[in-house]
Amino acid sequence: MKRLPPAPALFPALRQQQRQRRLRAAAACIMAFMAATPGAAWAQSVSLQGMLGSKALLIIDGGAPKVLSPGQSSQGVKLVSVSAADSLAVVEFDGGQRHTLRVGASPAHVGGAAAGQGAASGSRVVLTADGQGHFFSQGSINNKPVQFLIDTGASLITLGQAEADQIGLDYKTGRLVGIATANGSAKAYMTKIDQVRIGDVSVYNVDAVIAEHAMPAVLLGNSFLTRFNMQRTGDQMTLTKR
């Protein structure tokens, strides 16, 4: 009969086996979580750096530029379409969230720090002008992604009815007003937006006007901008929350 070692000699080996089993179980749980929630813990950003005919030059998560054709994907970002004449590209992140990118505009974000994903705790945003000197930025209204255009000549945040309907704004309970446009006067609705987010900064209870006519972007007017200190240096604008 094989003699067993003294009892104290069994304990270190037993403890080692138990530790190994716990480590294997923990690793299995982590792998199962990662498989079930791809990309949930990592934010992604993508910016449009240029157009090459029907292809787009994208920078993903600050990495090396990548040239993609419509339908191609890289690092969980799919190029859906391009418009070389307008310097625009539409991309789709894993999970189906789409963003319209403009050459030179701020990056679009998705993931743990995504625009349109809950509250934001930042206080500063830096924007870069496009080739025409306009400041576009991806952001969100009530956690729904939109594209903003900084407009210091607009008194309020202004968006068209089609986009307001698309993001689910209940604007028709607001006050009906008349506004002046390039084509004459038009009807519009005054309302308040619960949350407006740009970059990592959120502002709450912001006055807005919903116009009848379609607009290429949401005008980020002074009802939002006056809550910031604005500083422009060259082609960059810095917004610092008051």
PDB file of C-alpha atoms in Angstrom:
ATOM      1  CA  MET A   1       0.000   0.000   0.000  1.00  0.00           C
ATOM      2  CA  LYS A   2       1.252   3.464  -0.972  1.00  0.00           C
ATOM      3  CA  ARG A   3       1.958   5.586   2.042  1.00  0.00           C
ATOM      4  CA  LEU A   4       0.379   9.059   2.095  1.00  0.00           C
ATOM      5  CA  PRO A   5       2.610  11.980   3.002  1.00  0.00           C
ATOM      6  CA  PRO A   6       1.984  13.583   6.345  1.00  0.00           C
ATOM      7  CA  ALA A   7      -1.158  15.685   6.361  1.00  0.00           C
ATOM      8  CA  PRO A   8       0.626  19.078   6.537  1.00  0.00           C
ATOM      9  CA  ALA A   9       2.450  18.216   3.300  1.00  0.00           C
ATOM     10  CA  LEU A  10      -0.901  17.858   1.450  1.00  0.00           C
ATOM     11  CA  PHE A  11      -2.092  21.400   2.196  1.00  0.00           C
ATOM     12  CA  PRO A  12       0.225  23.402  -0.147  1.00  0.00           C
ATOM     13  CA  ALA A  13      -0.618  21.147  -3.104  1.00  0.00           C
ATOM     14  CA  LEU A  14      -4.323  21.304  -2.305  1.00  0.00           C
ATOM     15  CA  ARG A  15      -4.248  25.078  -1.993  1.00  0.00           C
ATOM     16  CA  GLN A  16      -2.396  25.337  -5.323  1.00  0.00           C
ATOM     17  CA  GLN A  17      -5.038  23.207  -7.074  1.00  0.00           C
ATOM     18  CA  GLN A  18      -7.824  25.342  -5.580  1.00  0.00           C
ATOM     19  CA  ARG A  19      -6.143  28.565  -6.750  1.00  0.00           C
ATOM     20  CA  GLN A  20      -5.755  27.165 -10.264  1.00  0.00           C
ATOM     21  CA  ARG A  21      -9.429  26.164 -10.385  1.00  0.00           C
ATOM     22  CA  ARG A  22     -10.499  29.659  -9.238  1.00  0.00           C
ATOM     23  CA  LEU A  23      -8.276  31.319 -11.841  1.00  0.00           C
ATOM     24  CA  ARG A  24      -9.651  29.107 -14.627  1.00  0.00           C
ATOM     25  CA  ALA A  25     -13.221  29.854 -13.526  1.00  0.00           C
ATOM     26  CA  ALA A  26     -12.552  33.612 -13.412  1.00  0.00           C
ATOM     27  CA  ALA A  27     -10.927  33.532 -16.859  1.00  0.00           C
ATOM     28  CA  ALA A  28     -13.915  31.636 -18.259  1.00  0.00           C
ATOM     29  CA  CYS A  29     -16.303  34.262 -16.841  1.00  0.00           C
ATOM     30  CA  ILE A  30     -14.282  37.112 -18.340  1.00  0.00           C
ATOM     31  CA  MET A  31     -14.182  35.458 -21.776  1.00  0.00           C
ATOM     32  CA  ALA A  32     -17.919  34.784 -21.653  1.00  0.00           C
ATOM     33  CA  PHE A  33     -18.594  38.441 -20.776  1.00  0.00           C
ATOM     34  CA  MET A  34     -16.377  39.692 -23.600  1.00  0.00           C
ATOM     35  CA  ALA A  35     -18.076  37.394 -26.100  1.00  0.00           C
ATOM     36  CA  ALA A  36     -21.541  38.453 -24.975  1.00  0.00           C
ATOM     37  CA  THR A  37     -20.817  42.200 -24.991  1.00  0.00           C
ATOM     38  CA  PRO A  38     -18.326  43.006 -27.784  1.00  0.00           C
ATOM     39  CA  GLY A  39     -16.914  46.517 -27.517  1.00  0.00           C
ATOM     40  CA  ALA A  40     -18.960  47.339 -24.402  1.00  0.00           C
ATOM     41  CA  ALA A  41     -15.970  48.416 -22.357  1.00  0.00           C
ATOM     42  CA  TRP A  42     -13.989  50.265 -25.010  1.00  0.00           C
ATOM     43  CA  ALA A  43     -14.878  53.585 -26.563  1.00  0.00           C
ATOM     44  CA  GLN A  44     -14.150  54.100 -30.252  1.00  0.00           C
ATOM     45  CA  SER A  45     -13.655  57.319 -32.156  1.00  0.00           C
ATOM     46  CA  VAL A  46     -13.436  57.848 -35.885  1.00  0.00           C
ATOM     47  CA  SER A  47     -12.727  60.959 -37.937  1.00  0.00           C
ATOM     48  CA  LEU A  48     -12.746  61.633 -41.665  1.00  0.00           C
ATOM     49  CA  GLN A  49      -9.387  62.988 -42.792  1.00  0.00           C
ATOM     50  CA  GLY A  50      -9.897  63.071 -46.547  1.00  0.00           C
ATOM     51  CA  MET A  51     -11.472  61.608 -49.669  1.00  0.00           C
ATOM     52  CA  LEU A  52      -9.730  59.515 -52.320  1.00  0.00           C
ATOM     53  CA  GLY A  53     -12.258  59.368 -55.136  1.00  0.00           C
ATOM     54  CA  SER A  54     -14.954  56.967 -53.938  1.00  0.00           C
ATOM     55  CA  LYS A  55     -12.887  55.983 -50.886  1.00  0.00           C
ATOM     56  CA  ALA A  56     -12.600  57.579 -47.456  1.00  0.00           C
ATOM     57  CA  LEU A  57      -9.480  58.167 -45.372  1.00  0.00           C
ATOM     58  CA  LEU A  58     -10.438  57.380 -41.761  1.00  0.00           C
ATOM     59  CA  ILE A  59      -8.550  57.613 -38.485  1.00  0.00           C
ATOM     60  CA  ILE A  60      -9.901  55.140 -35.918  1.00  0.00           C
ATOM     61  CA  ASP A  61      -9.011  55.492 -32.237  1.00  0.00           C
ATOM     62  CA  GLY A  62      -6.113  57.795 -33.122  1.00  0.00           C
ATOM     63  CA  GLY A  63      -4.328  55.099 -35.127  1.00  0.00           C
ATOM     64  CA  ALA A  64      -2.754  55.167 -38.562  1.00  0.00           C
ATOM     65  CA  PRO A  65      -4.986  56.423 -41.416  1.00  0.00           C
ATOM     66  CA  LYS A  66      -6.987  53.701 -43.170  1.00  0.00           C
ATOM     67  CA  VAL A  67      -8.416  53.884 -46.683  1.00  0.00           C
ATOM     68  CA  LEU A  68     -11.807  52.166 -46.943  1.00  0.00           C
ATOM     69  CA  SER A  69     -14.291  51.672 -49.763  1.00  0.00           C
ATOM     70  CA  PRO A  70     -18.052  51.563 -49.088  1.00  0.00           C
ATOM     71  CA  GLY A  71     -18.903  48.225 -47.508  1.00  0.00           C
ATOM     72  CA  GLN A  72     -15.437  47.666 -46.035  1.00  0.00           C
ATOM     73  CA  SER A  73     -14.822  47.553 -42.259  1.00  0.00           C
ATOM     74  CA  SER A  74     -11.898  48.082 -39.915  1.00  0.00           C
ATOM     75  CA  GLN A  75     -11.765  47.762 -36.114  1.00  0.00           C
ATOM     76  CA  GLY A  76     -15.534  47.519 -35.853  1.00  0.00           C
ATOM     77  CA  VAL A  77     -16.212  50.570 -38.050  1.00  0.00           C
ATOM     78  CA  LYS A  78     -17.923  50.061 -41.419  1.00  0.00           C
ATOM     79  CA  LEU A  79     -17.900  52.636 -44.194  1.00  0.00           C
ATOM     80  CA  VAL A  80     -21.489  52.809 -45.449  1.00  0.00           C
ATOM     81  CA  SER A  81     -21.281  55.523 -48.126  1.00  0.00           C
ATOM     82  CA  VAL A  82     -19.286  58.543 -49.277  1.00  0.00           C
ATOM     83  CA  SER A  83     -20.117  61.849 -50.942  1.00  0.00           C
ATOM     84  CA  ALA A  84     -16.893  63.251 -52.356  1.00  0.00           C
ATOM     85  CA  ALA A  85     -18.630  66.420 -53.614  1.00  0.00           C
ATOM     86  CA  ASP A  86     -19.784  67.277 -50.061  1.00  0.00           C
ATOM     87  CA  SER A  87     -16.714  65.859 -48.268  1.00  0.00           C
ATOM     88  CA  LEU A  88     -19.014  63.573 -46.257  1.00  0.00           C
ATOM     89  CA  ALA A  89     -18.952  59.909 -45.280  1.00  0.00           C
ATOM     90  CA  VAL A  90     -21.421  57.753 -43.357  1.00  0.00           C
ATOM     91  CA  VAL A  91     -19.949  55.141 -41.013  1.00  0.00           C
ATOM     92  CA  GLU A  92     -21.577  52.465 -38.881  1.00  0.00           C
ATOM     93  CA  PHE A  93     -20.194  51.238 -35.573  1.00  0.00           C
ATOM     94  CA  ASP A  94     -20.690  47.726 -34.212  1.00  0.00           C
ATOM     95  CA  GLY A  95     -24.223  47.678 -32.863  1.00  0.00           C
ATOM     96  CA  GLY A  96     -25.695  49.603 -35.803  1.00  0.00           C
ATOM     97  CA  GLN A  97     -25.131  53.209 -34.672  1.00  0.00           C
ATOM     98  CA  ARG A  98     -24.468  55.418 -37.698  1.00  0.00           C
ATOM     99  CA  HIS A  99     -22.723  58.785 -37.920  1.00  0.00           C
ATOM    100  CA  THR A 100     -22.212  61.250 -40.751  1.00  0.00           C
ATOM    101  CA  LEU A 101     -18.617  62.502 -40.819  1.00  0.00           C
ATOM    102  CA  ARG A 102     -17.298  65.635 -42.493  1.00  0.00           C
ATOM    103  CA  VAL A 103     -13.685  66.232 -43.489  1.00  0.00           C
ATOM    104  CA  GLY A 104     -11.975  68.206 -40.714  1.00  0.00           C
ATOM    105  CA  ALA A 105     -14.840  67.923 -38.216  1.00  0.00           C
ATOM    106  CA  SER A 106     -14.506  66.510 -34.709  1.00  0.00           C
ATOM    107  CA  PRO A 107     -14.435  62.703 -34.366  1.00  0.00           C
ATOM    108  CA  ALA A 108     -17.584  60.685 -33.775  1.00  0.00           C
ATOM    109  CA  HIS A 109     -17.542  58.528 -30.657  1.00  0.00           C
ATOM    110  CA  VAL A 110     -19.225  55.331 -29.579  1.00  0.00           C
ATOM    111  CA  GLY A 111     -18.786  52.964 -26.638  1.00  0.00           C
ATOM    112  CA  GLY A 112     -18.142  53.720 -22.970  1.00  0.00           C
ATOM    113  CA  ALA A 113     -17.716  57.433 -23.609  1.00  0.00           C
ATOM    114  CA  ALA A 114     -19.959  57.752 -26.602  1.00  0.00           C
ATOM    115  CA  ALA A 115     -21.862  60.802 -27.506  1.00  0.00           C
ATOM    116  CA  GLY A 116     -25.476  59.988 -26.942  1.00  0.00           C
ATOM    117  CA  GLN A 117     -24.840  57.534 -24.100  1.00  0.00           C
ATOM    118  CA  GLY A 118     -26.129  59.130 -20.897  1.00  0.00           C
ATOM    119  CA  ALA A 119     -24.721  62.034 -18.946  1.00  0.00           C
ATOM    120  CA  ALA A 120     -21.301  63.594 -19.516  1.00  0.00           C
ATOM    121  CA  SER A 121     -19.033  65.049 -16.863  1.00  0.00           C
ATOM    122  CA  GLY A 122     -16.550  67.055 -18.943  1.00  0.00           C
ATOM    123  CA  SER A 123     -16.224  70.830 -19.065  1.00  0.00           C
ATOM    124  CA  ARG A 124     -14.208  71.563 -22.230  1.00  0.00           C
ATOM    125  CA  VAL A 125     -14.587  70.911 -25.955  1.00  0.00           C
ATOM    126  CA  VAL A 126     -12.070  71.681 -28.714  1.00  0.00           C
ATOM    127  CA  LEU A 127     -13.395  71.912 -32.283  1.00  0.00           C
ATOM    128  CA  THR A 128     -11.515  72.215 -35.578  1.00  0.00           C
ATOM    129  CA  ALA A 129     -12.860  74.231 -38.507  1.00  0.00           C
ATOM    130  CA  ASP A 130     -13.424  72.631 -41.892  1.00  0.00           C
ATOM    131  CA  GLY A 131     -12.032  74.010 -45.135  1.00  0.00           C
ATOM    132  CA  GLN A 132     -14.768  76.692 -45.276  1.00  0.00           C
ATOM    133  CA  GLY A 133     -14.153  77.812 -41.701  1.00  0.00           C
ATOM    134  CA  HIS A 134     -17.277  76.124 -40.300  1.00  0.00           C
ATOM    135  CA  PHE A 135     -17.254  74.245 -36.997  1.00  0.00           C
ATOM    136  CA  PHE A 136     -19.163  70.965 -37.255  1.00  0.00           C
ATOM    137  CA  SER A 137     -19.333  68.418 -34.476  1.00  0.00           C
ATOM    138  CA  GLN A 138     -21.071  65.166 -33.704  1.00  0.00           C
ATOM    139  CA  GLY A 139     -23.170  65.282 -30.544  1.00  0.00           C
ATOM    140  CA  SER A 140     -26.549  64.313 -29.193  1.00  0.00           C
ATOM    141  CA  ILE A 141     -29.950  65.689 -28.219  1.00  0.00           C
ATOM    142  CA  ASN A 142     -31.668  63.701 -25.486  1.00  0.00           C
ATOM    143  CA  ASN A 143     -29.178  60.866 -26.140  1.00  0.00           C
ATOM    144  CA  LYS A 144     -29.993  60.729 -29.881  1.00  0.00           C
ATOM    145  CA  PRO A 145     -27.013  61.343 -32.205  1.00  0.00           C
ATOM    146  CA  VAL A 146     -27.071  64.498 -34.356  1.00  0.00           C
ATOM    147  CA  GLN A 147     -24.598  66.659 -36.228  1.00  0.00           C
ATOM    148  CA  PHE A 148     -24.157  70.203 -34.951  1.00  0.00           C
ATOM    149  CA  LEU A 149     -22.964  73.367 -36.693  1.00  0.00           C
ATOM    150  CA  ILE A 150     -21.738  76.159 -34.416  1.00  0.00           C
ATOM    151  CA  ASP A 151     -23.717  79.304 -35.307  1.00  0.00           C
ATOM    152  CA  THR A 152     -23.084  82.390 -33.166  1.00  0.00           C
ATOM    153  CA  GLY A 153     -25.655  84.274 -35.261  1.00  0.00           C
ATOM    154  CA  ALA A 154     -28.498  81.995 -34.150  1.00  0.00           C
ATOM    155  CA  SER A 155     -30.285  83.009 -30.955  1.00  0.00           C
ATOM    156  CA  LEU A 156     -31.373  79.457 -30.158  1.00  0.00           C
ATOM    157  CA  ILE A 157     -30.563  75.890 -31.054  1.00  0.00           C
ATOM    158  CA  THR A 158     -32.386  75.428 -34.350  1.00  0.00           C
ATOM    159  CA  LEU A 159     -33.332  72.248 -36.143  1.00  0.00           C
ATOM    160  CA  GLY A 160     -35.768  71.206 -38.843  1.00  0.00           C
ATOM    161  CA  GLN A 161     -38.990  69.365 -38.159  1.00  0.00           C
ATOM    162  CA  ALA A 162     -37.816  66.244 -40.013  1.00  0.00           C
ATOM    163  CA  GLU A 163     -34.819  65.818 -37.712  1.00  0.00           C
ATOM    164  CA  ALA A 164     -36.883  66.720 -34.642  1.00  0.00           C
ATOM    165  CA  ASP A 165     -39.349  63.971 -35.583  1.00  0.00           C
ATOM    166  CA  GLN A 166     -36.507  61.529 -36.218  1.00  0.00           C
ATOM    167  CA  ILE A 167     -35.014  61.964 -32.741  1.00  0.00           C
ATOM    168  CA  GLY A 168     -38.428  61.993 -31.043  1.00  0.00           C
ATOM    169  CA  LEU A 169     -38.694  65.581 -29.794  1.00  0.00           C
ATOM    170  CA  ASP A 170     -42.150  66.474 -28.452  1.00  0.00           C
ATOM    171  CA  TYR A 171     -42.004  69.985 -29.885  1.00  0.00           C
ATOM    172  CA  LYS A 172     -45.626  70.416 -30.993  1.00  0.00           C
ATOM    173  CA  THR A 173     -46.625  71.107 -27.397  1.00  0.00           C
ATOM    174  CA  GLY A 174     -44.436  74.210 -27.608  1.00  0.00           C
ATOM    175  CA  ARG A 175     -45.401  77.755 -28.556  1.00  0.00           C
ATOM    176  CA  LEU A 176     -46.022  78.412 -32.263  1.00  0.00           C
ATOM    177  CA  VAL A 177     -43.991  81.377 -33.541  1.00  0.00           C
ATOM    178  CA  GLY A 178     -42.969  82.991 -36.818  1.00  0.00           C
ATOM    179  CA  ILE A 179     -39.339  83.152 -37.926  1.00  0.00           C
ATOM    180  CA  ALA A 180     -37.591  84.916 -40.791  1.00  0.00           C
ATOM    181  CA  THR A 181     -35.798  82.770 -43.383  1.00  0.00           C
ATOM    182  CA  ALA A 182     -34.047  83.405 -46.679  1.00  0.00           C
ATOM    183  CA  ASN A 183     -37.314  82.509 -48.410  1.00  0.00           C
ATOM    184  CA  GLY A 184     -39.525  84.696 -46.224  1.00  0.00           C
ATOM    185  CA  SER A 185     -41.359  84.026 -42.974  1.00  0.00           C
ATOM    186  CA  ALA A 186     -42.119  80.512 -41.737  1.00  0.00           C
ATOM    187  CA  LYS A 187     -43.786  78.807 -38.811  1.00  0.00           C
ATOM    188  CA  ALA A 188     -41.758  77.272 -36.016  1.00  0.00           C
ATOM    189  CA  TYR A 189     -42.191  75.842 -32.543  1.00  0.00           C
ATOM    190  CA  MET A 190     -40.438  77.063 -29.401  1.00  0.00           C
ATOM    191  CA  THR A 191     -39.459  74.285 -27.021  1.00  0.00           C
ATOM    192  CA  LYS A 192     -36.894  73.218 -24.422  1.00  0.00           C
ATOM    193  CA  ILE A 193     -34.454  70.370 -24.885  1.00  0.00           C
ATOM    194  CA  ASP A 194     -33.728  68.297 -21.802  1.00  0.00           C
ATOM    195  CA  GLN A 195     -30.114  67.480 -22.639  1.00  0.00           C
ATOM    196  CA  VAL A 196     -27.657  68.655 -25.283  1.00  0.00           C
ATOM    197  CA  ARG A 197     -24.275  66.972 -25.473  1.00  0.00           C
ATOM    198  CA  ILE A 198     -21.174  67.808 -27.465  1.00  0.00           C
ATOM    199  CA  GLY A 199     -17.953  65.926 -26.862  1.00  0.00           C
ATOM    200  CA  ASP A 200     -17.881  65.047 -23.168  1.00  0.00           C
ATOM    201  CA  VAL A 201     -19.950  68.061 -22.064  1.00  0.00           C
ATOM    202  CA  SER A 202     -23.686  68.084 -21.349  1.00  0.00           C
ATOM    203  CA  VAL A 203     -25.995  71.090 -20.912  1.00  0.00           C
ATOM    204  CA  TYR A 204     -29.580  70.807 -19.673  1.00  0.00           C
ATOM    205  CA  ASN A 205     -32.895  72.611 -20.271  1.00  0.00           C
ATOM    206  CA  VAL A 206     -31.802  74.484 -23.392  1.00  0.00           C
ATOM    207  CA  ASP A 207     -34.169  76.695 -25.419  1.00  0.00           C
ATOM    208  CA  ALA A 208     -34.627  75.615 -29.027  1.00  0.00           C
ATOM    209  CA  VAL A 209     -36.742  76.384 -32.086  1.00  0.00           C
ATOM    210  CA  ILE A 210     -38.040  73.761 -34.521  1.00  0.00           C
ATOM    211  CA  ALA A 211     -38.365  75.131 -38.055  1.00  0.00           C
ATOM    212  CA  GLU A 212     -40.597  73.785 -40.819  1.00  0.00           C
ATOM    213  CA  HIS A 213     -37.863  73.639 -43.443  1.00  0.00           C
ATOM    214  CA  ALA A 214     -35.139  70.978 -43.654  1.00  0.00           C
ATOM    215  CA  MET A 215     -31.652  71.857 -42.449  1.00  0.00           C
ATOM    216  CA  PRO A 216     -28.257  70.277 -43.222  1.00  0.00           C
ATOM    217  CA  ALA A 217     -27.272  70.262 -39.531  1.00  0.00           C
ATOM    218  CA  VAL A 218     -28.560  71.323 -36.126  1.00  0.00           C
ATOM    219  CA  LEU A 219     -27.557  74.946 -35.529  1.00  0.00           C
ATOM    220  CA  LEU A 220     -25.900  75.228 -32.130  1.00  0.00           C
ATOM    221  CA  GLY A 221     -26.991  78.761 -31.265  1.00  0.00           C
ATOM    222  CA  ASN A 222     -26.515  81.110 -28.339  1.00  0.00           C
ATOM    223  CA  SER A 223     -28.995  79.411 -25.999  1.00  0.00           C
ATOM    224  CA  PHE A 224     -26.257  76.752 -25.793  1.00  0.00           C
ATOM    225  CA  LEU A 225     -23.111  78.790 -26.508  1.00  0.00           C
ATOM    226  CA  THR A 226     -23.708  81.442 -23.814  1.00  0.00           C
ATOM    227  CA  ARG A 227     -23.174  78.734 -21.217  1.00  0.00           C
ATOM    228  CA  PHE A 228     -19.535  78.543 -22.318  1.00  0.00           C
ATOM    229  CA  ASN A 229     -16.503  80.748 -22.573  1.00  0.00           C
ATOM    230  CA  MET A 230     -15.474  80.683 -26.229  1.00  0.00           C
ATOM    231  CA  GLN A 231     -11.923  81.107 -27.488  1.00  0.00           C
ATOM    232  CA  ARG A 232     -10.715  80.792 -31.068  1.00  0.00           C
ATOM    233  CA  THR A 233      -7.090  80.268 -32.040  1.00  0.00           C
ATOM    234  CA  GLY A 234      -6.424  79.751 -35.735  1.00  0.00           C
ATOM    235  CA  ASP A 235      -8.709  76.977 -36.970  1.00  0.00           C
ATOM    236  CA  GLN A 236      -9.554  75.761 -33.454  1.00  0.00           C
ATOM    237  CA  MET A 237     -12.382  76.824 -31.169  1.00  0.00           C
ATOM    238  CA  THR A 238     -12.370  75.950 -27.473  1.00  0.00           C
ATOM    239  CA  LEU A 239     -15.617  75.897 -25.488  1.00  0.00           C
ATOM    240  CA  THR A 240     -15.152  75.878 -21.704  1.00  0.00           C
ATOM    241  CA  LYS A 241     -18.244  75.428 -19.556  1.00  0.00           C
ATOM    242  CA  ARG A 242     -18.987  78.361 -17.243  1.00  0.00           C
TER     243      ARG A 242
END
